[in-house]
XYZ file of C-alpha atoms in Angstrom:
710
model
C 113.929 156.134 186.270
C 112.958 152.424 184.750
C 114.856 149.761 183.483
C 114.074 150.459 179.318
C 115.569 154.201 180.807
C 118.245 152.992 182.521
C 119.401 150.577 179.035
C 118.799 153.388 177.060
C 120.890 156.437 179.143
C 123.631 153.703 178.908
C 123.557 152.374 174.965
C 123.610 156.638 174.696
C 127.613 156.756 176.786
C 128.616 153.654 174.906
C 127.805 154.390 171.514
C 128.691 157.917 172.139
C 125.312 160.137 172.459
C 124.238 158.541 169.944
C 120.023 157.400 169.491
C 120.521 153.454 169.999
C 117.480 153.188 167.478
C 120.664 153.822 164.701
C 121.388 150.210 165.281
C 118.029 149.436 163.927
C 117.953 147.322 161.354
C 115.360 145.701 158.588
C 115.819 142.156 157.354
C 115.018 141.368 153.982
C 111.864 140.145 155.734
C 110.701 143.822 156.133
C 111.046 143.208 159.622
C 112.722 145.639 161.808
C 115.407 144.376 164.968
C 116.779 146.594 167.547
C 119.627 145.609 169.429
C 118.092 144.247 172.557
C 114.711 142.737 173.619
C 113.060 142.429 176.649
C 109.485 141.363 178.532
C 107.236 143.900 177.176
C 108.379 141.935 173.417
C 106.718 138.852 174.836
C 103.671 141.060 175.277
C 100.502 140.304 172.622
C 101.954 138.069 170.667
C 99.522 135.605 168.357
C 101.370 132.061 169.710
C 100.962 131.403 173.241
C 103.932 129.683 175.167
C 102.660 126.302 175.253
C 104.829 123.132 175.221
C 106.424 120.312 173.342
C 103.968 118.052 172.039
C 100.677 119.969 172.445
C 99.156 122.081 169.852
C 99.285 124.750 168.456
C 103.435 122.831 168.378
C 105.194 125.894 168.166
C 107.583 123.944 170.506
C 107.841 120.616 168.457
C 105.890 117.746 167.875
C 107.422 115.456 169.919
C 106.796 116.368 174.008
C 110.421 115.105 174.828
C 111.397 116.292 171.006
C 115.570 115.130 170.974
C 116.023 113.920 174.357
C 113.454 111.522 173.845
C 114.848 110.812 170.214
C 117.505 112.829 168.154
C 116.234 114.632 164.857
C 117.130 111.835 161.652
C 120.535 111.881 159.810
C 119.380 111.750 156.171
C 122.047 112.740 153.777
C 120.675 113.568 149.394
C 122.762 111.898 147.618
C 123.134 109.953 144.155
C 125.302 110.118 141.278
C 126.040 108.503 138.074
C 124.372 104.555 137.871
C 122.265 102.812 139.928
C 125.014 100.626 140.746
C 127.440 102.917 141.701
C 124.870 105.149 144.171
C 123.636 102.136 146.408
C 127.793 101.090 147.404
C 127.491 104.847 148.244
C 123.730 105.015 150.150
C 125.930 101.470 151.468
C 129.029 103.071 152.931
C 126.586 105.847 154.709
C 124.557 103.988 156.470
C 127.364 101.829 157.770
C 128.667 104.886 159.062
C 126.398 106.449 160.642
C 123.200 107.761 158.328
C 119.536 107.136 159.917
C 118.652 106.843 156.344
C 118.073 107.327 152.531
C 117.600 110.372 150.622
C 117.389 109.793 146.099
C 118.871 112.957 144.470
C 117.339 112.175 140.397
C 119.484 113.332 137.678
C 117.303 115.327 135.836
C 116.829 112.721 132.813
C 114.391 111.400 135.575
C 113.120 114.142 136.788
C 111.936 115.488 133.070
C 110.144 112.063 132.648
C 112.621 111.207 129.589
C 114.707 107.910 129.440
C 118.310 107.633 129.634
C 118.128 107.256 125.282
C 116.353 110.367 124.702
C 117.992 112.610 122.288
C 117.321 115.371 124.799
C 118.958 114.728 127.633
C 122.512 114.025 126.522
C 124.443 115.795 128.944
C 121.803 115.375 131.657
C 122.407 111.067 131.950
C 123.905 110.438 135.645
C 125.370 114.093 136.174
C 123.179 116.272 138.934
C 121.992 112.712 140.551
C 121.510 109.285 139.924
C 119.932 107.763 136.275
C 116.587 105.783 136.839
C 114.973 104.148 133.494
C 112.966 101.623 134.868
C 112.305 98.975 137.699
C 115.741 97.486 137.301
C 117.458 100.212 138.087
C 115.497 100.536 141.076
C 115.819 97.334 141.979
C 119.702 98.310 141.606
C 119.623 101.370 143.872
C 118.289 99.618 146.724
C 119.562 96.215 146.337
C 121.320 94.900 149.910
C 119.199 97.538 151.359
C 116.242 96.133 153.317
C 113.350 98.367 152.791
C 111.287 97.409 155.827
C 114.091 99.193 157.540
C 115.586 101.727 155.890
C 113.337 104.585 155.385
C 113.416 105.692 151.922
C 112.867 109.402 150.372
C 113.180 110.447 146.882
C 112.900 114.463 145.583
C 110.821 113.545 142.754
C 107.347 115.721 140.975
C 107.731 115.900 137.581
C 108.296 111.888 137.086
C 106.960 111.056 140.199
C 104.162 108.560 138.951
C 106.642 106.385 137.616
C 109.157 107.099 140.024
C 107.159 105.929 142.755
C 104.973 103.294 140.938
C 109.139 101.563 140.043
C 109.800 102.247 143.922
C 106.550 100.584 144.546
C 107.044 97.567 142.614
C 110.977 97.278 143.424
C 110.011 96.947 147.452
C 107.452 94.154 146.197
C 110.464 91.651 144.060
C 112.503 92.565 147.225
C 109.559 91.137 149.625
C 108.273 93.757 151.196
C 104.894 94.961 150.560
C 104.401 98.111 150.266
C 102.394 98.627 153.365
C 105.532 98.469 154.848
C 106.963 100.921 152.778
C 108.839 104.233 154.648
C 109.621 106.952 153.696
C 108.484 110.211 152.042
C 108.001 111.245 148.303
C 108.533 114.523 147.767
C 105.150 114.864 145.186
C 104.855 119.136 145.638
C 104.251 120.192 142.196
C 102.919 123.742 142.502
C 106.616 124.625 143.470
C 108.103 123.419 141.073
C 106.209 126.245 138.588
C 107.636 129.044 141.072
C 111.069 127.744 141.361
C 112.486 124.753 140.494
C 111.153 124.506 137.042
C 111.431 120.319 137.172
C 107.281 119.759 136.118
C 106.080 118.219 133.113
C 102.506 118.039 132.794
C 100.609 121.703 133.403
C 99.406 122.804 136.594
C 95.258 121.416 136.614
C 96.469 117.388 135.509
C 99.016 117.904 138.060
C 97.567 118.155 140.726
C 95.343 115.546 139.848
C 98.174 113.516 139.479
C 99.515 115.056 143.518
C 95.476 113.402 145.039
C 95.946 110.148 143.114
C 99.061 109.665 145.177
C 97.430 110.745 147.933
C 94.475 109.177 147.787
C 96.797 105.680 146.562
C 99.029 105.559 149.792
C 96.403 106.868 152.178
C 94.926 103.091 151.751
C 97.800 101.172 150.632
C 101.147 102.999 151.850
C 100.263 104.163 155.506
C 104.505 104.158 157.221
C 104.568 106.244 153.718
C 104.135 110.136 153.302
C 102.711 111.239 150.542
C 103.619 114.790 149.693
C 107.100 116.983 151.400
C 105.930 119.929 150.649
C 109.096 122.251 149.877
C 110.044 126.068 150.939
C 113.814 124.662 150.464
C 113.396 125.242 146.368
C 111.992 128.718 146.801
C 115.173 129.478 149.336
C 116.910 128.619 146.514
C 115.522 130.912 144.177
C 116.178 133.784 146.152
C 113.125 133.942 148.378
C 112.852 135.596 151.581
C 112.315 133.684 154.527
C 108.549 135.136 154.632
C 108.179 133.712 151.110
C 109.284 130.602 151.209
C 107.428 130.332 155.022
C 104.049 131.582 153.016
C 103.925 130.305 149.432
C 105.413 126.427 151.080
C 101.744 127.072 153.458
C 99.807 127.860 150.474
C 100.895 125.474 148.288
C 100.388 123.024 151.910
C 96.495 124.626 151.867
C 95.918 123.025 148.219
C 97.103 119.921 148.315
C 95.116 119.169 151.161
C 91.801 121.438 149.324
C 92.690 118.738 145.925
C 92.305 115.490 148.575
C 89.309 116.620 150.570
C 87.486 117.384 146.674
C 88.291 113.691 146.019
C 85.645 112.649 148.756
C 88.765 112.013 151.875
C 88.164 112.598 155.186
C 90.710 114.943 156.015
C 92.246 113.173 158.600
C 92.374 110.375 157.036
C 95.237 111.896 154.599
C 96.889 115.065 156.237
C 98.796 113.023 159.665
C 101.328 111.938 156.399
C 101.689 114.765 154.617
C 105.341 116.215 155.585
C 107.612 119.491 155.059
C 110.531 120.718 153.575
C 112.439 124.147 154.447
C 116.119 125.667 153.625
C 118.370 126.770 156.362
C 120.259 129.305 155.627
C 122.826 131.798 157.313
C 120.567 133.850 159.821
C 120.451 132.382 162.549
C 117.960 132.760 165.049
C 115.125 133.926 162.406
C 116.018 130.781 160.256
C 115.164 128.901 163.803
C 111.907 130.782 164.506
C 111.084 130.111 160.793
C 110.311 126.544 161.824
C 108.831 127.677 165.133
C 106.407 130.092 163.527
C 105.821 126.920 160.642
C 104.448 124.881 162.945
C 101.954 127.302 164.463
C 100.485 128.409 161.058
C 100.036 124.895 159.735
C 97.993 124.218 162.963
C 96.140 127.111 162.233
C 95.037 126.114 158.793
C 94.499 122.430 159.492
C 92.432 122.946 162.023
C 90.240 125.648 160.089
C 90.407 122.423 158.207
C 88.294 120.562 160.972
C 91.371 117.932 161.227
C 91.159 116.715 164.649
C 94.001 113.990 165.108
C 96.954 115.353 166.615
C 98.889 114.186 163.600
C 96.716 116.165 161.218
C 97.558 119.241 163.536
C 101.182 118.967 163.437
C 103.467 120.327 160.807
C 106.283 117.985 160.761
C 109.644 119.446 158.337
C 112.902 118.010 156.769
C 115.737 120.611 156.500
C 118.601 120.397 154.716
C 121.053 123.480 154.920
C 121.089 126.364 151.840
C 123.058 125.622 148.475
C 123.279 128.682 147.742
C 124.804 130.144 150.724
C 127.791 127.923 150.159
C 130.919 129.421 147.827
C 132.817 128.285 145.235
C 135.873 130.739 146.595
C 137.380 129.940 149.668
C 134.904 126.947 150.166
C 136.459 125.375 153.376
C 134.298 128.110 154.774
C 131.677 126.294 153.889
C 131.834 123.716 156.589
C 131.477 126.416 158.819
C 128.493 127.814 157.410
C 126.964 124.295 157.142
C 127.463 123.759 160.480
C 126.006 127.049 162.108
C 122.739 126.364 159.459
C 122.530 122.529 160.832
C 122.650 124.305 164.297
C 119.609 126.765 163.216
C 117.964 123.860 162.222
C 118.337 121.543 165.373
C 117.265 124.818 167.624
C 113.840 125.021 165.508
C 113.276 121.984 165.776
C 113.654 120.062 162.866
C 113.071 116.345 162.490
C 114.948 115.153 159.957
C 118.535 116.581 158.662
C 121.011 116.678 155.129
C 124.115 118.682 155.531
C 125.660 120.090 152.312
C 129.078 119.370 151.645
C 131.775 122.100 151.376
C 132.781 121.480 147.963
C 128.866 121.595 146.472
C 129.118 124.897 144.850
C 132.096 123.278 142.508
C 131.212 119.711 142.018
C 128.886 116.816 143.525
C 130.462 115.877 146.599
C 133.073 113.940 146.814
C 133.620 111.192 150.139
C 135.799 112.964 151.915
C 133.514 116.230 151.723
C 130.234 113.971 152.349
C 132.086 111.899 155.553
C 132.092 116.032 157.134
C 129.237 116.765 156.593
C 127.400 113.542 157.913
C 129.750 113.973 160.903
C 129.284 117.418 161.595
C 125.341 115.790 162.350
C 127.173 113.414 164.512
C 129.032 116.201 166.328
C 126.393 118.167 167.033
C 123.724 114.985 168.735
C 126.689 113.271 170.819
C 129.009 116.317 171.152
C 127.576 119.748 172.113
C 124.251 118.925 174.375
C 121.590 120.351 172.442
C 120.147 117.440 172.403
C 119.254 117.126 176.535
C 116.246 119.558 176.165
C 113.455 120.678 174.024
C 112.711 123.548 172.112
C 116.163 125.870 174.451
C 114.953 128.821 172.655
C 111.743 129.079 174.247
C 111.374 132.280 176.322
C 113.847 133.713 174.427
C 112.728 137.861 173.808
C 114.263 137.525 170.859
C 113.196 134.687 169.440
C 110.403 134.471 170.755
C 109.828 137.842 168.742
C 111.334 136.807 165.466
C 108.582 133.793 165.564
C 105.756 136.800 166.229
C 106.414 138.707 163.818
C 107.276 135.753 161.209
C 104.387 134.671 161.590
C 101.511 137.497 161.386
C 103.538 138.629 157.518
C 103.567 135.033 156.334
C 99.311 134.857 157.336
C 99.276 138.381 155.298
C 100.823 137.303 152.423
C 98.447 134.123 152.558
C 95.898 135.676 152.135
C 96.560 137.695 149.373
C 96.941 133.975 147.763
C 94.023 132.861 149.238
C 92.270 136.472 147.623
C 93.419 135.002 144.416
C 91.916 131.970 144.603
C 94.814 129.755 145.400
C 97.489 128.775 145.343
C 97.516 127.025 142.027
C 95.704 129.940 140.577
C 98.427 132.332 142.112
C 100.940 130.323 140.364
C 99.158 130.240 137.023
C 99.041 134.277 137.466
C 103.275 133.663 138.159
C 102.744 136.101 141.370
C 105.002 133.667 143.627
C 107.501 133.838 140.897
C 107.843 137.399 140.180
C 107.856 138.129 143.996
C 110.475 135.611 144.558
C 112.678 137.067 141.272
C 112.571 140.543 142.834
C 113.634 139.224 145.918
C 116.421 137.433 144.304
C 117.402 140.576 142.146
C 117.749 142.946 145.587
C 119.754 140.413 147.381
C 122.221 140.373 144.772
C 122.293 143.636 144.449
C 123.202 144.139 148.331
C 125.609 141.864 147.407
C 127.332 143.149 144.778
C 127.607 146.674 146.122
C 129.955 145.032 149.044
C 126.308 146.034 151.727
C 126.459 141.874 152.059
C 129.340 140.342 153.122
C 130.297 136.981 152.260
C 133.713 136.292 154.188
C 136.621 134.999 151.387
C 134.158 136.065 148.807
C 133.444 140.137 149.259
C 135.952 140.836 151.856
C 138.654 138.801 153.631
C 139.371 137.208 150.351
C 142.707 134.886 150.518
C 146.112 135.343 147.959
C 144.970 132.227 146.797
C 142.696 129.808 146.811
C 143.668 125.922 148.225
C 142.986 123.006 145.476
C 139.725 120.784 145.908
C 139.543 117.469 144.810
C 136.553 117.140 142.876
C 134.647 114.407 141.647
C 133.939 113.719 138.028
C 130.919 112.198 136.668
C 131.832 110.107 133.366
C 128.484 111.629 131.105
C 129.416 109.729 128.129
C 129.822 106.012 130.020
C 127.125 106.791 132.047
C 125.171 107.512 129.193
C 125.888 104.166 127.545
C 125.253 102.057 130.335
C 121.828 102.905 130.619
C 121.139 102.770 126.996
C 122.474 99.441 126.973
C 120.275 98.695 130.160
C 117.492 99.970 128.350
C 118.198 97.829 125.104
C 118.461 94.710 127.171
C 114.966 95.265 129.211
C 113.035 96.350 126.330
C 113.789 93.455 124.510
C 113.403 90.557 127.577
C 110.276 91.734 128.788
C 106.568 90.997 127.693
C 105.899 93.508 124.281
C 102.510 92.908 124.285
C 101.657 93.329 128.226
C 103.773 96.182 128.603
C 102.200 97.811 125.184
C 98.825 97.100 127.030
C 99.053 98.135 130.646
C 100.151 101.757 129.125
C 97.306 102.136 126.649
C 95.620 101.675 130.107
C 97.673 104.157 131.671
C 96.723 106.549 129.398
C 92.935 105.483 129.117
C 92.804 106.458 132.932
C 94.324 110.268 131.918
C 92.299 111.245 128.823
C 89.319 109.571 130.482
C 89.845 111.388 134.174
C 88.990 107.547 135.026
C 91.073 105.695 137.674
C 94.007 106.148 139.856
C 96.838 107.223 137.682
C 99.642 106.021 140.344
C 97.995 102.255 140.286
C 97.595 102.185 136.987
C 101.279 102.835 136.468
C 102.941 99.866 139.596
C 101.251 97.848 136.540
C 102.801 98.899 133.526
C 106.440 99.297 135.709
C 105.613 95.534 136.824
C 105.266 94.867 133.105
C 108.656 96.298 132.744
C 107.628 100.152 131.063
C 110.288 102.558 131.467
C 110.092 105.874 133.368
C 109.744 107.373 130.207
C 107.145 105.203 128.415
C 105.046 106.007 131.728
C 105.426 109.708 131.292
C 104.723 109.633 127.430
C 101.834 107.849 128.106
C 100.401 110.482 130.789
C 101.651 113.723 128.188
C 99.885 111.715 125.071
C 96.992 112.937 127.017
C 98.203 115.306 129.230
C 100.422 117.598 127.375
C 103.868 118.942 128.502
C 104.224 121.915 130.154
C 106.226 125.087 128.741
C 106.281 128.502 130.729
C 106.154 131.924 129.825
C 109.814 133.638 129.956
C 109.504 137.320 131.495
C 112.137 139.644 132.791
C 112.066 141.312 135.278
C 113.140 145.533 134.870
C 113.985 148.263 137.845
C 114.231 146.129 140.581
C 117.951 145.479 140.357
C 119.140 148.685 139.381
C 116.821 150.844 141.775
C 118.585 148.982 144.048
C 121.896 150.699 143.448
C 120.322 154.003 143.663
C 123.220 156.800 142.122
C 125.488 155.197 142.672
C 128.633 156.598 140.083
C 130.077 153.481 139.147
C 127.011 151.927 139.007
C 126.364 154.831 136.304
C 129.614 155.273 134.916
C 128.843 151.350 133.101
C 125.614 152.062 132.179
C 126.837 155.418 130.708
C 129.356 152.472 128.698
C 126.805 151.051 127.434
C 124.610 153.596 126.541
C 128.053 154.737 124.774
C 128.319 152.210 122.454
C 124.874 151.991 121.446
C 125.724 155.561 120.639
C 128.176 153.896 118.090
C 126.367 150.965 116.788
C 123.031 152.175 116.436
C 121.716 149.834 119.011
C 122.864 148.748 122.435
C 124.588 144.985 122.732
C 122.822 142.035 122.867
C 123.151 139.509 125.212
C 120.755 135.567 125.094
C 120.474 134.316 127.928
C 120.209 130.460 128.126
C 119.505 127.452 130.015
C 120.239 124.094 127.687
C 119.295 120.837 128.311
C 116.934 119.255 131.318
C 118.354 122.024 133.859
C 116.008 123.712 135.773
C 116.990 126.364 138.109
C 117.109 129.821 137.200
C 118.168 131.774 139.641
C 121.665 132.953 138.189
C 120.079 133.435 134.196
C 116.941 135.332 135.642
C 119.360 137.331 137.838
C 121.966 138.087 135.239
C 118.725 139.315 132.603
C 117.541 141.387 135.120
C 120.720 142.932 135.829
C 121.930 143.371 132.467
C 118.468 144.569 130.883
C 118.915 147.936 133.765
C 122.363 148.266 132.747
C 121.110 148.976 129.259
C 121.834 145.963 127.234
C 119.128 144.280 124.820
C 118.424 140.920 127.178
C 116.327 138.021 124.783
C 116.051 135.152 127.703
C 115.250 131.786 125.896
C 112.400 128.939 126.904
C 113.770 126.630 129.252
C 115.286 123.335 128.064
C 116.456 124.108 125.238
C 118.635 122.332 123.002
C 122.668 123.311 121.651
C 120.673 123.853 118.207
C 117.897 125.653 119.327
C 119.667 128.031 121.609
C 122.218 128.734 118.623
C 119.373 129.361 115.994
C 117.819 131.762 118.638
C 120.577 134.362 119.243
C 121.301 134.189 114.938
C 117.582 135.264 114.383
C 117.537 137.870 117.204
C 120.625 139.061 116.742
C 122.844 138.711 120.115
C 126.873 139.443 120.009
C 126.949 137.276 123.141
C 125.291 134.116 124.108
C 125.274 133.644 128.248
C 124.692 129.820 129.055
C 123.371 129.446 132.805
C 124.441 126.272 133.645
C 124.566 124.458 137.349
C 123.885 120.668 136.545
C 127.416 119.679 135.120
C 126.315 119.440 131.585
C 128.569 122.851 130.252
C 131.387 119.881 129.376
C 128.302 118.370 126.605
C 126.464 121.281 126.218
C 128.681 124.632 125.263
C 131.279 122.739 123.068
C 127.826 121.717 121.132
C 126.186 125.369 120.718
C 129.796 126.501 119.162
C 129.949 123.863 116.952
C 125.875 124.653 115.988
C 127.132 128.512 115.240
C 130.271 127.697 112.969
C 127.872 125.506 110.853
C 125.555 128.245 110.831
C 128.240 130.491 109.959
C 127.680 132.834 113.028
C 130.755 131.602 114.589
C 131.574 135.292 115.475
C 128.879 135.202 118.186
C 130.269 134.994 121.712
C 129.628 132.202 123.691
C 130.360 133.243 127.879
C 129.112 130.261 130.686
C 128.255 131.467 134.661
C 126.872 129.167 137.001
C 128.357 125.738 139.356
C 131.950 125.650 136.949
C 134.999 123.917 138.333
C 138.036 125.267 138.281
C 139.273 121.706 136.069
C 137.217 122.085 133.370
C 137.898 125.962 132.898
C 140.710 125.303 130.299
C 139.074 122.683 128.078
C 135.909 124.834 127.768
C 137.896 127.609 126.728
C 139.723 125.525 124.480
C 136.140 125.090 122.924
C 135.687 127.926 122.635
C 133.925 129.638 125.658
C 135.553 132.969 125.789
C 134.920 133.997 129.465
C 133.576 131.926 132.469
C 131.944 133.404 135.554
C 131.242 131.340 138.581
C 129.261 132.308 141.787
C 130.577 134.796 143.417
C 130.936 136.565 140.252
C 130.256 140.728 141.119
C 127.741 141.022 138.133
C 129.082 144.996 137.342
C 132.675 143.621 136.813
C 131.049 140.725 134.660
C 129.188 143.207 132.339
C 131.761 144.524 131.833
C 134.211 141.800 131.186
C 131.039 140.996 128.458
C 131.051 144.875 127.143
C 134.770 144.384 126.293
C 134.875 140.867 124.503
C 132.231 142.515 121.902
C 134.030 145.267 121.175
C 137.303 142.828 120.672
C 135.015 141.645 118.886
C 134.280 144.153 116.424
C 137.166 145.355 116.860
C 136.122 148.750 118.454
């Protein structure tokens, strides 16, 4: 009898003669896992064993990995004004952080100055407000840009923001060639998931190529693109989708640069990646190993010869979507496990989320715990002693191979559509990710997916958590004053001339847009003005809104409780002559629409009539749409802390139009401390992270019946 037969016999005895195959499970990626793996599972894998630092780099891009140099601790932060964020950065650097990673507010992401009427609720809320070179200089005051690398998560307004950074460096006395760091510059994923785009896809790809070209010539220490799967993960993508779509994005950017006549080895070594790390511990470690193998395959296909062009280097961030508002102290444990998975997978730098980020921006207290999580990993656990400690694990190697095969199949599907730009325009990646998100949410709502403290093991009460509160109105007033001073003191004619040159370059397809924007930033053109000069040529993109139908409901099957809920909705429709009508809206410049899309899908499958407003609407626009569509209730989805400004404005706009009978409910990241304020303003119900959607639907239906006196 063979060893495997001995194992099966032993397993049957332990299981009471049940077949051990009953313990097999299928992941959301479609990969079947078994309760045990052995030597035979290494046979026929697509990736050879190899060594760290050598092609195909499955085991890591450096020969000694953390034994030679630990990963970089790079915490992502930014809030309020440039001065307040600067103080936070300087304190973090003094406490052991090794690089600065900047979070910009949504007004900046969308290319609006802080005094623009469409950003009243967004200034300084979910990141730092940057309107000009003067703000950028303040942001890095006392931080030597020739010694500290800077990562900037910026895509839509990447041209004006990077231009302002370059000029701020010059005026600090640091030549652009000495600047080190990364600009995200990954616009394709914005069209799929995060939605902080500005221009349509084609001119956006020109911007990406211009930045690759400029930095290759002028900024040899700077990474020109950080190709991001993180936001796909946050939008609900499976690991295979995150892996495949991210690498397909990278492939598209390489092709765009090659189309400009660039040599692949002149720029490919400065491309980097950015992945999310979630709770599926071994799968996440295997994902990073698979990513390196696949990127090597892709770049070899482009004829790259320089090892730096062939190796995938990545930053990782622990999952935001795994953070829970209920029993939030559990998030410290979740983040620690995710951080360990990233390290075992071989990341080059890492951000660990703060435990309170499902509620608000992190406090200094929570940020210190997040940073110390990495310091403990580096200095206390021994994980830095050896490169790729999971290598040779039957299970991890098998997962790595499965991810390679599944992701390659999806990459091939994208290429069959004509590449990632064409795939994005077709809507295929966004639709696939929304389907995955709907399935996951249904599994959570059914109780099949266990979340400790949320779906099971809930505490009797939640202990209060001190949260950071940003006075959005005060920040905006300060920014508006700074803008007025800047415009008053600059040479208006010189600034206008640089903006005209930029507009001509965009319209005529001539010159490098980043180079032209650097001249404009030096002349003190603002982020909004530089964006507008390009918008005049390119236009501003508006995405089509489509609601997924059938996926969420199908996951419930013939569940009696779900069937009873649908019957309640049908009874309302029979009594009223129409189904209850929900308008799902996001207001302000927050483009994170996972929650809104899942709600629209789920409520549709329950029998509600659902209308979804386009992104980036203002309260008066949403009110007008709700009246025109005959909505019973408006569901406001919020993630970026603008709810205290925008929800009351929506209620006021409804009343001003004589439609105060339309109910307003809010869902998303809304701290408990804001609930009373919103209820006093007229919000009828608040649904935070972790809300069971069928329970929310029953509450919404009850509110509509109450309003109608039924």
